[in-house]
Amino acid sequence: MHDFSSYTLIIDARSPREYEEDHIPGAVNMPVVNNDEYAEVGTLHRSDKMGAYSIGVRYSLANIARHLTEDLPKYPKDGKVLVYCFRGGKRSKLWIDALETIGYDVQKLTGGWKAYRRWVNEQLETAPTKFDYHVLSGPTGCGKTRLLYALHEAGCQVVDLEAIARHRGSIIGAIPDTPQPSQKYFDTLLLEELAKLDPSRPVWVEAESKKIGNVQIPASMLDSMRKGKTVRVHADMQQRVELWRQDYKHFEEDPEGMLERLRFIRSLVGGKEFEEWEKLAADRQMPELFERLMRNHYDPAYRRSILREYPNIDESPLIDLSDLSPAGLLQVAKNIRAQYEH
Protein backbone atom coordinates (compact mmCIF):
# COMPACT_ATOMS: atom_id res chain seq x y z
CA MET A 1 0.00 0.00 0.00
CA HIS A 2 1.15 3.56 -0.73
CA ASP A 3 2.78 5.89 1.75
CA PHE A 4 -0.12 8.32 1.72
CA SER A 5 1.88 11.04 3.48
CA SER A 6 4.00 11.47 0.34
CA TYR A 7 1.09 13.00 -1.61
CA THR A 8 0.19 16.68 -1.57
CA LEU A 9 -3.37 15.80 -2.58
CA ILE A 10 -5.43 12.61 -2.48
CA ILE A 11 -8.61 12.74 -4.57
CA ASP A 12 -11.47 10.40 -3.75
CA ALA A 13 -13.42 10.26 -7.02
CA ARG A 14 -16.34 8.27 -5.59
CA SER A 15 -19.78 9.62 -4.75
CA PRO A 16 -20.28 11.59 -1.51
CA ARG A 17 -22.21 8.67 0.00
CA GLU A 18 -19.32 6.28 -0.60
CA TYR A 19 -16.85 8.82 0.75
CA GLU A 20 -18.90 9.34 3.91
CA GLU A 21 -18.94 5.62 4.63
CA ASP A 22 -15.14 5.37 4.53
CA HIS A 23 -12.17 7.07 2.91
CA ILE A 24 -8.42 7.35 3.19
CA PRO A 25 -7.60 9.86 5.96
CA GLY A 26 -6.83 13.22 4.41
CA ALA A 27 -8.48 12.40 1.09
CA VAL A 28 -10.62 15.11 -0.49
CA ASN A 29 -13.92 14.12 -2.08
CA MET A 30 -14.06 15.42 -5.66
CA PRO A 31 -16.69 13.06 -7.08
CA VAL A 32 -17.05 12.54 -10.80
CA VAL A 33 -20.75 11.84 -10.18
CA ASN A 34 -22.88 12.85 -7.21
CA ASN A 35 -25.18 10.48 -5.31
CA ASP A 36 -28.19 10.96 -7.59
CA GLU A 37 -26.12 10.74 -10.77
CA TYR A 38 -24.40 7.61 -9.50
CA ALA A 39 -27.77 5.97 -8.82
CA GLU A 40 -29.12 7.01 -12.22
CA VAL A 41 -26.12 5.61 -14.10
CA GLY A 42 -26.21 2.39 -12.08
CA THR A 43 -29.90 1.84 -12.78
CA LEU A 44 -29.54 2.45 -16.52
CA HIS A 45 -26.47 0.20 -16.69
CA ARG A 46 -28.67 -2.84 -16.04
CA SER A 47 -30.56 -2.35 -19.32
CA ASP A 48 -28.34 -0.13 -21.49
CA LYS A 49 -24.61 -0.21 -20.78
CA MET A 50 -23.62 2.16 -23.58
CA GLY A 51 -26.33 4.62 -22.63
CA ALA A 52 -25.24 4.48 -19.00
CA TYR A 53 -21.59 5.11 -19.91
CA SER A 54 -22.62 7.99 -22.17
CA ILE A 55 -24.58 9.72 -19.41
CA GLY A 56 -21.86 8.92 -16.89
CA VAL A 57 -19.13 10.48 -19.02
CA ARG A 58 -21.20 13.63 -19.58
CA TYR A 59 -21.81 14.00 -15.86
CA SER A 60 -18.17 13.22 -15.09
CA LEU A 61 -16.67 15.73 -17.51
CA ALA A 62 -18.97 18.47 -16.24
CA ASN A 63 -18.18 17.69 -12.60
CA ILE A 64 -14.43 17.43 -13.20
CA ALA A 65 -14.51 20.78 -15.02
CA ARG A 66 -16.22 22.31 -11.99
CA HIS A 67 -13.68 20.77 -9.59
CA LEU A 68 -10.83 22.10 -11.75
CA THR A 69 -12.26 25.60 -11.43
CA GLU A 70 -13.54 25.61 -7.85
CA ASP A 71 -11.62 22.99 -5.87
CA LEU A 72 -8.24 22.11 -7.38
CA PRO A 73 -6.81 25.67 -7.14
CA LYS A 74 -6.96 25.33 -3.33
CA TYR A 75 -4.08 22.83 -3.44
CA PRO A 76 -0.42 23.10 -4.53
CA LYS A 77 0.29 22.46 -8.20
CA ASP A 78 3.60 20.78 -7.52
CA GLY A 79 3.97 17.50 -5.68
CA LYS A 80 2.24 14.19 -6.25
CA VAL A 81 -1.50 13.59 -6.56
CA LEU A 82 -3.16 10.24 -5.83
CA VAL A 83 -6.57 9.39 -7.28
CA TYR A 84 -8.80 6.49 -6.33
CA CYS A 85 -12.36 5.30 -6.86
CA PHE A 86 -14.05 2.04 -5.87
CA ARG A 87 -11.83 -0.38 -7.83
CA GLY A 88 -9.42 2.01 -9.53
CA GLY A 89 -11.39 1.91 -12.79
CA LYS A 90 -13.27 4.37 -14.96
CA ARG A 91 -13.82 7.13 -12.42
CA SER A 92 -10.12 7.23 -11.57
CA LYS A 93 -9.17 7.17 -15.26
CA LEU A 94 -11.35 10.19 -16.06
CA TRP A 95 -9.65 12.22 -13.31
CA ILE A 96 -6.15 11.03 -14.21
CA ASP A 97 -6.59 11.85 -17.90
CA ALA A 98 -7.62 15.40 -17.02
CA LEU A 99 -4.80 15.94 -14.51
CA GLU A 100 -2.11 14.45 -16.74
CA THR A 101 -3.25 16.67 -19.61
CA ILE A 102 -2.81 19.72 -17.40
CA GLY A 103 0.62 18.54 -16.26
CA TYR A 104 0.10 17.15 -12.77
CA ASP A 105 2.23 14.31 -11.39
CA VAL A 106 -0.66 11.94 -10.74
CA GLN A 107 -0.92 8.29 -9.74
CA LYS A 108 -3.79 5.84 -9.42
CA LEU A 109 -4.36 3.73 -6.32
CA THR A 110 -4.23 0.25 -7.80
CA GLY A 111 -7.38 -1.63 -6.88
CA GLY A 112 -8.99 1.55 -5.54
CA TRP A 113 -10.81 1.85 -2.24
CA LYS A 114 -11.61 -1.87 -2.30
CA ALA A 115 -7.90 -2.72 -2.15
CA TYR A 116 -7.39 -0.09 0.55
CA ARG A 117 -10.20 -1.59 2.63
CA ARG A 118 -8.70 -5.06 2.27
CA TRP A 119 -5.35 -3.66 3.44
CA VAL A 120 -6.98 -2.01 6.49
CA ASN A 121 -8.60 -5.30 7.47
CA GLU A 122 -5.30 -7.14 7.11
CA GLN A 123 -3.45 -4.53 9.16
CA LEU A 124 -6.01 -4.63 11.97
CA GLU A 125 -5.39 -8.34 12.43
CA THR A 126 -1.83 -7.61 13.59
CA ALA A 127 -1.27 -3.89 14.28
CA PRO A 128 -3.05 -3.81 17.68
CA THR A 129 -1.00 -6.79 18.88
CA LYS A 130 2.28 -4.86 18.66
CA PHE A 131 1.59 -2.85 21.81
CA ASP A 132 1.52 -3.38 25.56
CA TYR A 133 -1.70 -1.89 26.92
CA HIS A 134 -2.36 -0.33 30.30
CA VAL A 135 -6.11 -0.52 30.81
CA LEU A 136 -8.03 1.94 32.99
CA SER A 137 -10.95 0.26 34.72
CA GLY A 138 -13.63 1.84 36.84
CA PRO A 139 -17.39 2.35 37.06
CA THR A 140 -19.34 4.90 35.06
CA GLY A 141 -18.52 8.50 35.92
CA CYS A 142 -15.32 7.83 37.86
CA GLY A 143 -13.20 10.04 35.61
CA LYS A 144 -11.48 7.43 33.40
CA THR A 145 -11.86 9.49 30.23
CA ARG A 146 -10.63 12.66 31.89
CA LEU A 147 -7.65 10.76 33.27
CA LEU A 148 -6.96 9.44 29.78
CA TYR A 149 -6.87 13.03 28.47
CA ALA A 150 -4.51 13.98 31.30
CA LEU A 151 -2.23 11.03 30.52
CA HIS A 152 -2.00 12.25 26.94
CA GLU A 153 -1.17 15.75 28.16
CA ALA A 154 1.50 14.27 30.43
CA GLY A 155 3.18 12.68 27.41
CA CYS A 156 1.83 9.14 27.60
CA GLN A 157 0.67 7.22 24.55
CA VAL A 158 -3.12 7.03 24.53
CA VAL A 159 -5.81 5.53 22.31
CA ASP A 160 -9.20 7.02 23.11
CA LEU A 161 -11.56 4.46 21.59
CA GLU A 162 -14.67 6.38 22.62
CA ALA A 163 -13.41 9.54 20.92
CA ILE A 164 -12.77 7.60 17.72
CA ALA A 165 -16.23 6.01 17.99
CA ARG A 166 -17.83 9.38 18.89
CA HIS A 167 -19.79 7.68 21.63
CA ARG A 168 -19.46 7.37 25.42
CA GLY A 169 -19.95 3.64 25.39
CA SER A 170 -23.17 3.11 27.35
CA ILE A 171 -26.73 2.74 26.08
CA ILE A 172 -27.21 6.46 26.73
CA GLY A 173 -23.75 7.31 25.42
CA ALA A 174 -24.73 8.85 22.08
CA ILE A 175 -23.33 12.39 21.79
CA PRO A 176 -25.91 14.97 20.67
CA ASP A 177 -25.55 16.15 17.06
CA THR A 178 -22.52 13.87 16.60
CA PRO A 179 -23.20 10.85 14.40
CA GLN A 180 -20.95 7.85 14.82
CA PRO A 181 -18.60 6.85 12.02
CA SER A 182 -19.43 3.76 10.03
CA GLN A 183 -17.72 0.55 11.10
CA LYS A 184 -15.39 0.85 8.12
CA TYR A 185 -14.37 4.41 8.93
CA PHE A 186 -13.93 3.56 12.62
CA ASP A 187 -11.48 0.86 11.52
CA THR A 188 -9.68 3.38 9.31
CA LEU A 189 -9.39 5.94 12.11
CA LEU A 190 -8.24 3.34 14.63
CA LEU A 191 -5.52 2.10 12.31
CA GLU A 192 -4.43 5.70 11.72
CA GLU A 193 -4.10 6.23 15.50
CA LEU A 194 -2.15 3.01 16.00
CA ALA A 195 0.27 3.99 13.23
CA LYS A 196 1.32 7.05 15.27
CA LEU A 197 2.41 4.99 18.28
CA ASP A 198 5.78 3.64 19.40
CA PRO A 199 5.57 -0.12 20.14
CA SER A 200 8.42 0.20 22.66
CA ARG A 201 6.23 2.30 24.97
CA PRO A 202 2.98 1.32 26.73
CA VAL A 203 -0.37 2.48 25.40
CA TRP A 204 -3.13 3.64 27.76
CA VAL A 205 -6.75 2.78 26.99
CA GLU A 206 -10.07 2.51 28.80
CA ALA A 207 -11.62 -0.90 29.38
CA GLU A 208 -14.40 -1.24 26.82
CA SER A 209 -17.04 -3.72 25.80
CA LYS A 210 -16.88 -5.30 22.37
CA LYS A 211 -19.12 -2.58 20.96
CA ILE A 212 -19.07 1.17 21.48
CA GLY A 213 -22.48 2.27 20.32
CA ASN A 214 -22.84 0.90 16.79
CA VAL A 215 -19.18 0.15 16.10
CA GLN A 216 -17.17 -2.87 17.13
CA ILE A 217 -13.59 -2.95 18.41
CA PRO A 218 -11.41 -5.39 16.42
CA ALA A 219 -10.98 -8.73 18.17
CA SER A 220 -7.20 -8.44 17.92
CA MET A 221 -7.27 -5.23 19.96
CA LEU A 222 -9.67 -6.54 22.59
CA ASP A 223 -7.56 -9.68 23.02
CA SER A 224 -4.40 -7.59 23.39
CA MET A 225 -6.08 -5.29 25.91
CA ARG A 226 -7.16 -8.28 28.01
CA LYS A 227 -3.51 -9.35 28.19
CA GLY A 228 -2.43 -5.90 29.36
CA LYS A 229 -1.94 -4.41 32.81
CA THR A 230 -5.09 -3.13 34.49
CA VAL A 231 -5.36 -0.12 36.77
CA ARG A 232 -8.52 0.55 38.76
CA VAL A 233 -9.84 4.11 38.98
CA HIS A 234 -12.00 5.28 41.90
CA ALA A 235 -13.90 8.47 42.67
CA ASP A 236 -16.52 9.02 45.35
CA MET A 237 -20.20 9.07 44.42
CA GLN A 238 -20.62 12.82 44.81
CA GLN A 239 -17.84 13.44 42.30
CA ARG A 240 -19.24 10.84 39.92
CA VAL A 241 -22.68 12.45 39.99
CA GLU A 242 -21.12 15.82 39.21
CA LEU A 243 -19.21 14.36 36.26
CA TRP A 244 -22.42 12.84 34.94
CA ARG A 245 -24.12 16.21 35.19
CA GLN A 246 -21.32 17.72 33.12
CA ASP A 247 -21.17 14.95 30.52
CA TYR A 248 -24.93 14.51 30.16
CA LYS A 249 -26.17 18.09 30.33
CA HIS A 250 -28.70 17.32 27.62
CA PHE A 251 -30.37 14.79 29.91
CA GLU A 252 -30.63 17.38 32.69
CA GLU A 253 -33.02 19.19 30.35
CA ASP A 254 -34.67 16.03 29.03
CA PRO A 255 -34.55 13.24 31.63
CA GLU A 256 -37.57 11.59 30.01
CA GLY A 257 -35.52 11.23 26.84
CA MET A 258 -32.83 9.44 28.83
CA LEU A 259 -35.35 7.08 30.40
CA GLU A 260 -36.81 6.34 26.98
CA ARG A 261 -33.40 5.06 25.91
CA LEU A 262 -33.21 2.99 29.09
CA ARG A 263 -36.71 1.59 28.73
CA PHE A 264 -35.62 -1.69 27.18
CA ILE A 265 -33.76 -2.60 30.41
CA ARG A 266 -36.92 -2.14 32.48
CA SER A 267 -37.39 -5.90 32.79
CA LEU A 268 -33.76 -6.23 33.87
CA VAL A 269 -33.92 -3.70 36.72
CA GLY A 270 -37.56 -4.36 37.59
CA GLY A 271 -40.68 -2.28 37.10
CA LYS A 272 -40.61 -0.87 40.64
CA GLU A 273 -37.05 0.45 40.26
CA PHE A 274 -37.83 1.94 36.87
CA GLU A 275 -40.86 3.71 38.32
CA GLU A 276 -38.59 5.31 40.93
CA TRP A 277 -36.42 6.63 38.09
CA GLU A 278 -39.50 8.04 36.41
CA LYS A 279 -40.59 9.82 39.60
CA LEU A 280 -37.16 11.40 40.06
CA ALA A 281 -37.16 12.47 36.40
CA ALA A 282 -40.62 14.00 36.67
CA ASP A 283 -39.53 15.96 39.76
CA ARG A 284 -36.30 17.00 38.03
CA GLN A 285 -34.24 15.58 40.89
CA MET A 286 -31.30 14.94 38.60
CA PRO A 287 -28.48 14.33 41.12
CA GLU A 288 -30.67 11.79 42.90
CA LEU A 289 -31.65 10.17 39.60
CA PHE A 290 -28.07 9.91 38.37
CA GLU A 291 -26.91 8.42 41.67
CA ARG A 292 -29.72 5.88 41.69
CA LEU A 293 -28.97 4.88 38.10
CA MET A 294 -25.34 4.27 38.99
CA ARG A 295 -25.92 2.42 42.25
CA ASN A 296 -28.77 0.21 41.09
CA HIS A 297 -27.91 -0.41 37.46
CA TYR A 298 -24.62 0.84 36.05
CA ASP A 299 -22.32 -0.22 38.89
CA PRO A 300 -23.62 -3.81 39.16
CA ALA A 301 -23.66 -4.15 35.36
CA TYR A 302 -20.11 -2.83 35.07
CA ARG A 303 -18.95 -5.17 37.83
CA ARG A 304 -20.34 -8.20 36.01
CA SER A 305 -18.85 -7.10 32.71
CA ILE A 306 -15.37 -6.26 33.99
CA LEU A 307 -15.07 -9.58 35.84
CA ARG A 308 -15.89 -11.43 32.62
CA GLU A 309 -13.22 -9.57 30.67
CA TYR A 310 -10.63 -9.16 33.45
CA PRO A 311 -11.17 -11.87 36.11
CA ASN A 312 -8.21 -10.67 38.21
CA ILE A 313 -9.23 -7.02 38.21
CA ASP A 314 -9.44 -6.84 42.02
CA GLU A 315 -5.71 -7.52 42.24
CA SER A 316 -4.92 -4.43 40.15
CA PRO A 317 -3.48 -1.24 41.69
CA LEU A 318 -6.04 1.40 42.65
CA ILE A 319 -5.88 5.10 41.80
CA ASP A 320 -8.11 7.32 43.92
CA LEU A 321 -9.12 10.46 42.04
CA SER A 322 -9.81 12.80 44.93
CA ASP A 323 -9.18 15.89 42.78
CA LEU A 324 -10.87 15.84 39.38
CA SER A 325 -9.77 19.33 38.38
CA PRO A 326 -7.58 19.52 35.25
CA ALA A 327 -4.56 20.42 37.38
CA GLY A 328 -5.26 17.60 39.83
CA LEU A 329 -5.69 15.03 37.07
CA LEU A 330 -2.53 16.19 35.32
CA GLN A 331 -0.53 15.68 38.49
CA VAL A 332 -1.97 12.18 38.88
CA ALA A 333 -1.10 11.48 35.24
CA LYS A 334 2.48 12.64 35.72
CA ASN A 335 2.81 10.39 38.76
CA ILE A 336 1.41 7.47 36.78
CA ARG A 337 3.86 8.05 33.95
CA ALA A 338 6.77 8.18 36.38
CA GLN A 339 5.61 4.91 37.93
CA TYR A 340 4.77 2.93 34.79
CA GLU A 341 7.19 4.28 32.19
CA HIS A 342 10.80 3.82 33.19
Coordinates of C-alpha atoms in Angstrom, one line a residue, residues 36-246:
D36 CA -28.2 11.0 -7.6
E37 CA -26.1 10.7 -10.8
Y38 CA -24.4 7.6 -9.5
A39 CA -27.8 6.0 -8.8
E40 CA -29.1 7.0 -12.2
V41 CA -26.1 5.6 -14.1
G42 CA -26.2 2.4 -12.1
T43 CA -29.9 1.8 -12.8
L44 CA -29.5 2.5 -16.5
H45 CA -26.5 0.2 -16.7
R46 CA -28.7 -2.8 -16.0
S47 CA -30.6 -2.4 -19.3
D48 CA -28.3 -0.1 -21.5
K49 CA -24.6 -0.2 -20.8
M50 CA -23.6 2.2 -23.6
G51 CA -26.3 4.6 -22.6
A52 CA -25.2 4.5 -19.0
Y53 CA -21.6 5.1 -19.9
S54 CA -22.6 8.0 -22.2
I55 CA -24.6 9.7 -19.4
G56 CA -21.9 8.9 -16.9
V57 CA -19.1 10.5 -19.0
R58 CA -21.2 13.6 -19.6
Y59 CA -21.8 14.0 -15.9
S60 CA -18.2 13.2 -15.1
L61 CA -16.7 15.7 -17.5
A62 CA -19.0 18.5 -16.2
N63 CA -18.2 17.7 -12.6
I64 CA -14.4 17.4 -13.2
A65 CA -14.5 20.8 -15.0
R66 CA -16.2 22.3 -12.0
H67 CA -13.7 20.8 -9.6
L68 CA -10.8 22.1 -11.7
T69 CA -12.3 25.6 -11.4
E70 CA -13.5 25.6 -7.8
D71 CA -11.6 23.0 -5.9
L72 CA -8.2 22.1 -7.4
P73 CA -6.8 25.7 -7.1
K74 CA -7.0 25.3 -3.3
Y75 CA -4.1 22.8 -3.4
P76 CA -0.4 23.1 -4.5
K77 CA 0.3 22.5 -8.2
D78 CA 3.6 20.8 -7.5
G79 CA 4.0 17.5 -5.7
K80 CA 2.2 14.2 -6.2
V81 CA -1.5 13.6 -6.6
L82 CA -3.2 10.2 -5.8
V83 CA -6.6 9.4 -7.3
Y84 CA -8.8 6.5 -6.3
C85 CA -12.4 5.3 -6.9
F86 CA -14.0 2.0 -5.9
R87 CA -11.8 -0.4 -7.8
G88 CA -9.4 2.0 -9.5
G89 CA -11.4 1.9 -12.8
K90 CA -13.3 4.4 -15.0
R91 CA -13.8 7.1 -12.4
S92 CA -10.1 7.2 -11.6
K93 CA -9.2 7.2 -15.3
L94 CA -11.3 10.2 -16.1
W95 CA -9.7 12.2 -13.3
I96 CA -6.2 11.0 -14.2
D97 CA -6.6 11.9 -17.9
A98 CA -7.6 15.4 -17.0
L99 CA -4.8 15.9 -14.5
E100 CA -2.1 14.5 -16.7
T101 CA -3.3 16.7 -19.6
I102 CA -2.8 19.7 -17.4
G103 CA 0.6 18.5 -16.3
Y104 CA 0.1 17.1 -12.8
D105 CA 2.2 14.3 -11.4
V106 CA -0.7 11.9 -10.7
Q107 CA -0.9 8.3 -9.7
K108 CA -3.8 5.8 -9.4
L109 CA -4.4 3.7 -6.3
T110 CA -4.2 0.2 -7.8
G111 CA -7.4 -1.6 -6.9
G112 CA -9.0 1.5 -5.5
W113 CA -10.8 1.8 -2.2
K114 CA -11.6 -1.9 -2.3
A115 CA -7.9 -2.7 -2.2
Y116 CA -7.4 -0.1 0.5
R117 CA -10.2 -1.6 2.6
R118 CA -8.7 -5.1 2.3
W119 CA -5.4 -3.7 3.4
V120 CA -7.0 -2.0 6.5
N121 CA -8.6 -5.3 7.5
E122 CA -5.3 -7.1 7.1
Q123 CA -3.4 -4.5 9.2
L124 CA -6.0 -4.6 12.0
E125 CA -5.4 -8.3 12.4
T126 CA -1.8 -7.6 13.6
A127 CA -1.3 -3.9 14.3
P128 CA -3.0 -3.8 17.7
T129 CA -1.0 -6.8 18.9
K130 CA 2.3 -4.9 18.7
F131 CA 1.6 -2.8 21.8
D132 CA 1.5 -3.4 25.6
Y133 CA -1.7 -1.9 26.9
H134 CA -2.4 -0.3 30.3
V135 CA -6.1 -0.5 30.8
L136 CA -8.0 1.9 33.0
S137 CA -11.0 0.3 34.7
G138 CA -13.6 1.8 36.8
P139 CA -17.4 2.4 37.1
T140 CA -19.3 4.9 35.1
G141 CA -18.5 8.5 35.9
C142 CA -15.3 7.8 37.9
G143 CA -13.2 10.0 35.6
K144 CA -11.5 7.4 33.4
T145 CA -11.9 9.5 30.2
R146 CA -10.6 12.7 31.9
L147 CA -7.6 10.8 33.3
L148 CA -7.0 9.4 29.8
Y149 CA -6.9 13.0 28.5
A150 CA -4.5 14.0 31.3
L151 CA -2.2 11.0 30.5
H152 CA -2.0 12.3 26.9
E153 CA -1.2 15.7 28.2
A154 CA 1.5 14.3 30.4
G155 CA 3.2 12.7 27.4
C156 CA 1.8 9.1 27.6
Q157 CA 0.7 7.2 24.5
V158 CA -3.1 7.0 24.5
V159 CA -5.8 5.5 22.3
D160 CA -9.2 7.0 23.1
L161 CA -11.6 4.5 21.6
E162 CA -14.7 6.4 22.6
A163 CA -13.4 9.5 20.9
I164 CA -12.8 7.6 17.7
A165 CA -16.2 6.0 18.0
R166 CA -17.8 9.4 18.9
H167 CA -19.8 7.7 21.6
R168 CA -19.5 7.4 25.4
G169 CA -20.0 3.6 25.4
S170 CA -23.2 3.1 27.4
I171 CA -26.7 2.7 26.1
I172 CA -27.2 6.5 26.7
G173 CA -23.7 7.3 25.4
A174 CA -24.7 8.9 22.1
I175 CA -23.3 12.4 21.8
P176 CA -25.9 15.0 20.7
D177 CA -25.6 16.1 17.1
T178 CA -22.5 13.9 16.6
P179 CA -23.2 10.8 14.4
Q180 CA -20.9 7.9 14.8
P181 CA -18.6 6.9 12.0
S182 CA -19.4 3.8 10.0
Q183 CA -17.7 0.6 11.1
K184 CA -15.4 0.9 8.1
Y185 CA -14.4 4.4 8.9
F186 CA -13.9 3.6 12.6
D187 CA -11.5 0.9 11.5
T188 CA -9.7 3.4 9.3
L189 CA -9.4 5.9 12.1
L190 CA -8.2 3.3 14.6
L191 CA -5.5 2.1 12.3
E192 CA -4.4 5.7 11.7
E193 CA -4.1 6.2 15.5
L194 CA -2.1 3.0 16.0
A195 CA 0.3 4.0 13.2
K196 CA 1.3 7.0 15.3
L197 CA 2.4 5.0 18.3
D198 CA 5.8 3.6 19.4
P199 CA 5.6 -0.1 20.1
S200 CA 8.4 0.2 22.7
R201 CA 6.2 2.3 25.0
P202 CA 3.0 1.3 26.7
V203 CA -0.4 2.5 25.4
W204 CA -3.1 3.6 27.8
V205 CA -6.8 2.8 27.0
E206 CA -10.1 2.5 28.8
A207 CA -11.6 -0.9 29.4
E208 CA -14.4 -1.2 26.8
S209 CA -17.0 -3.7 25.8
K210 CA -16.9 -5.3 22.4
K211 CA -19.1 -2.6 21.0
I212 CA -19.1 1.2 21.5
G213 CA -22.5 2.3 20.3
N214 CA -22.8 0.9 16.8
V215 CA -19.2 0.1 16.1
Q216 CA -17.2 -2.9 17.1
I217 CA -13.6 -3.0 18.4
P218 CA -11.4 -5.4 16.4
A219 CA -11.0 -8.7 18.2
S220 CA -7.2 -8.4 17.9
M221 CA -7.3 -5.2 20.0
L222 CA -9.7 -6.5 22.6
D223 CA -7.6 -9.7 23.0
S224 CA -4.4 -7.6 23.4
M225 CA -6.1 -5.3 25.9
R226 CA -7.2 -8.3 28.0
K227 CA -3.5 -9.4 28.2
G228 CA -2.4 -5.9 29.4
K229 CA -1.9 -4.4 32.8
T230 CA -5.1 -3.1 34.5
V231 CA -5.4 -0.1 36.8
R232 CA -8.5 0.6 38.8
V233 CA -9.8 4.1 39.0
H234 CA -12.0 5.3 41.9
A235 CA -13.9 8.5 42.7
D236 CA -16.5 9.0 45.4
M237 CA -20.2 9.1 44.4
Q238 CA -20.6 12.8 44.8
Q239 CA -17.8 13.4 42.3
R240 CA -19.2 10.8 39.9
V241 CA -22.7 12.5 40.0
E242 CA -21.1 15.8 39.2
L243 CA -19.2 14.4 36.3
W244 CA -22.4 12.8 34.9
R245 CA -24.1 16.2 35.2
Q246 CA -21.3 17.7 33.1

